[in-house]
Amino acid sequence: MKHNRFVQLSWVLLALMTLASAAWTQARATAPSGTIVETLRQDLVRFQKLEVAKEEGYGLFHGCMSSPQSGAMGVHFV
């Protein structure tokens, strides 16, 4: 009986630690805020349109790449 109770308690503790870890990871993954980040966002918002980037002299650096192991990357202008 004590062994079963110990096993049940162990599973409950493992579940709680897993949930706490996931919550902590999610909290750390949220976008940072602050003066520098907001300034950069405001300055770079115009480059969400490809035409603007081209008009400003940016050109295609590398096209989209994808692979089953690495996932996919976007189009990069420099």
PDB file of C-alpha atoms in Angstrom:
ATOM      1  CA  MET A   1       0.000   0.000   0.000  1.00  0.00           C
ATOM      2  CA  LYS A   2       2.783   2.449   0.878  1.00  0.00           C
ATOM      3  CA  HIS A   3       4.563   1.591  -2.379  1.00  0.00           C
ATOM      4  CA  ASN A   4       1.463   2.423  -4.471  1.00  0.00           C
ATOM      5  CA  ARG A   5       0.995   5.715  -2.651  1.00  0.00           C
ATOM      6  CA  PHE A   6       4.655   6.593  -3.229  1.00  0.00           C
ATOM      7  CA  VAL A   7       4.327   5.826  -6.953  1.00  0.00           C
ATOM      8  CA  GLN A   8       1.173   7.950  -7.222  1.00  0.00           C
ATOM      9  CA  LEU A   9       2.804  10.830  -5.385  1.00  0.00           C
ATOM     10  CA  SER A  10       5.857  10.558  -7.631  1.00  0.00           C
ATOM     11  CA  TRP A  11       3.685  10.839 -10.743  1.00  0.00           C
ATOM     12  CA  VAL A  12       1.845  13.844  -9.344  1.00  0.00           C
ATOM     13  CA  LEU A  13       5.120  15.587  -8.498  1.00  0.00           C
ATOM     14  CA  LEU A  14       6.521  14.804 -11.942  1.00  0.00           C
ATOM     15  CA  ALA A  15       3.414  16.265 -13.585  1.00  0.00           C
ATOM     16  CA  LEU A  16       3.611  19.413 -11.450  1.00  0.00           C
ATOM     17  CA  MET A  17       7.300  19.891 -12.250  1.00  0.00           C
ATOM     18  CA  THR A  18       6.582  19.430 -15.962  1.00  0.00           C
ATOM     19  CA  LEU A  19       3.807  22.028 -15.873  1.00  0.00           C
ATOM     20  CA  ALA A  20       5.952  24.459 -13.895  1.00  0.00           C
ATOM     21  CA  SER A  21       8.816  24.006 -16.349  1.00  0.00           C
ATOM     22  CA  ALA A  22       6.537  24.611 -19.335  1.00  0.00           C
ATOM     23  CA  ALA A  23       5.093  27.739 -17.726  1.00  0.00           C
ATOM     24  CA  TRP A  24       8.566  29.076 -16.928  1.00  0.00           C
ATOM     25  CA  THR A  25       9.765  28.408 -20.480  1.00  0.00           C
ATOM     26  CA  GLN A  26       6.726  30.148 -21.957  1.00  0.00           C
ATOM     27  CA  ALA A  27       7.207  33.156 -19.702  1.00  0.00           C
ATOM     28  CA  ARG A  28      10.826  33.504 -20.825  1.00  0.00           C
ATOM     29  CA  ALA A  29       9.873  33.140 -24.501  1.00  0.00           C
ATOM     30  CA  THR A  30       7.584  36.170 -24.598  1.00  0.00           C
ATOM     31  CA  ALA A  31       8.748  39.093 -26.666  1.00  0.00           C
ATOM     32  CA  PRO A  32      10.914  41.542 -24.757  1.00  0.00           C
ATOM     33  CA  SER A  33       9.651  45.037 -24.253  1.00  0.00           C
ATOM     34  CA  GLY A  34      11.502  48.220 -23.635  1.00  0.00           C
ATOM     35  CA  THR A  35      12.709  51.370 -25.241  1.00  0.00           C
ATOM     36  CA  ILE A  36      15.279  49.811 -27.571  1.00  0.00           C
ATOM     37  CA  VAL A  37      12.963  47.058 -28.769  1.00  0.00           C
ATOM     38  CA  GLU A  38      10.110  49.477 -29.395  1.00  0.00           C
ATOM     39  CA  THR A  39      12.412  51.869 -31.248  1.00  0.00           C
ATOM     40  CA  LEU A  40      13.671  49.065 -33.491  1.00  0.00           C
ATOM     41  CA  ARG A  41      10.156  47.843 -34.195  1.00  0.00           C
ATOM     42  CA  GLN A  42       9.043  51.345 -35.166  1.00  0.00           C
ATOM     43  CA  ASP A  43      12.092  51.879 -37.380  1.00  0.00           C
ATOM     44  CA  LEU A  44      11.840  48.522 -39.156  1.00  0.00           C
ATOM     45  CA  VAL A  45       8.080  48.248 -39.658  1.00  0.00           C
ATOM     46  CA  ARG A  46       8.311  49.852 -43.102  1.00  0.00           C
ATOM     47  CA  PHE A  47      10.513  47.000 -44.327  1.00  0.00           C
ATOM     48  CA  GLN A  48       7.650  44.542 -44.006  1.00  0.00           C
ATOM     49  CA  LYS A  49       6.838  45.570 -47.563  1.00  0.00           C
ATOM     50  CA  LEU A  50       9.276  44.125 -50.085  1.00  0.00           C
ATOM     51  CA  GLU A  51       8.892  47.081 -52.438  1.00  0.00           C
ATOM     52  CA  VAL A  52      10.142  49.481 -49.749  1.00  0.00           C
ATOM     53  CA  ALA A  53      13.226  47.366 -49.067  1.00  0.00           C
ATOM     54  CA  LYS A  54      14.062  47.274 -52.777  1.00  0.00           C
ATOM     55  CA  GLU A  55      13.568  51.052 -53.090  1.00  0.00           C
ATOM     56  CA  GLU A  56      15.966  51.551 -50.158  1.00  0.00           C
ATOM     57  CA  GLY A  57      18.664  49.571 -51.991  1.00  0.00           C
ATOM     58  CA  TYR A  58      18.330  46.176 -50.341  1.00  0.00           C
ATOM     59  CA  GLY A  59      18.646  43.114 -52.565  1.00  0.00           C
ATOM     60  CA  LEU A  60      18.085  39.394 -52.339  1.00  0.00           C
ATOM     61  CA  PHE A  61      20.870  37.699 -50.399  1.00  0.00           C
ATOM     62  CA  HIS A  62      19.568  34.152 -50.480  1.00  0.00           C
ATOM     63  CA  GLY A  63      16.283  32.551 -51.440  1.00  0.00           C
ATOM     64  CA  CYS A  64      14.169  30.296 -49.264  1.00  0.00           C
ATOM     65  CA  MET A  65      15.754  27.044 -48.115  1.00  0.00           C
ATOM     66  CA  SER A  66      14.084  24.039 -46.548  1.00  0.00           C
ATOM     67  CA  SER A  67      14.994  20.526 -45.501  1.00  0.00           C
ATOM     68  CA  PRO A  68      13.292  17.859 -43.394  1.00  0.00           C
ATOM     69  CA  GLN A  69      15.999  18.094 -40.721  1.00  0.00           C
ATOM     70  CA  SER A  70      16.292  21.876 -40.493  1.00  0.00           C
ATOM     71  CA  GLY A  71      12.864  23.191 -41.326  1.00  0.00           C
ATOM     72  CA  ALA A  72      12.506  26.253 -43.528  1.00  0.00           C
ATOM     73  CA  MET A  73      14.032  29.713 -43.718  1.00  0.00           C
ATOM     74  CA  GLY A  74      12.596  32.849 -45.207  1.00  0.00           C
ATOM     75  CA  VAL A  75      13.903  35.133 -47.911  1.00  0.00           C
ATOM     76  CA  HIS A  76      16.759  37.374 -46.756  1.00  0.00           C
ATOM     77  CA  PHE A  77      17.507  40.841 -48.103  1.00  0.00           C
ATOM     78  CA  VAL A  78      20.712  42.717 -47.241  1.00  0.00           C
TER      79      VAL A  78
END
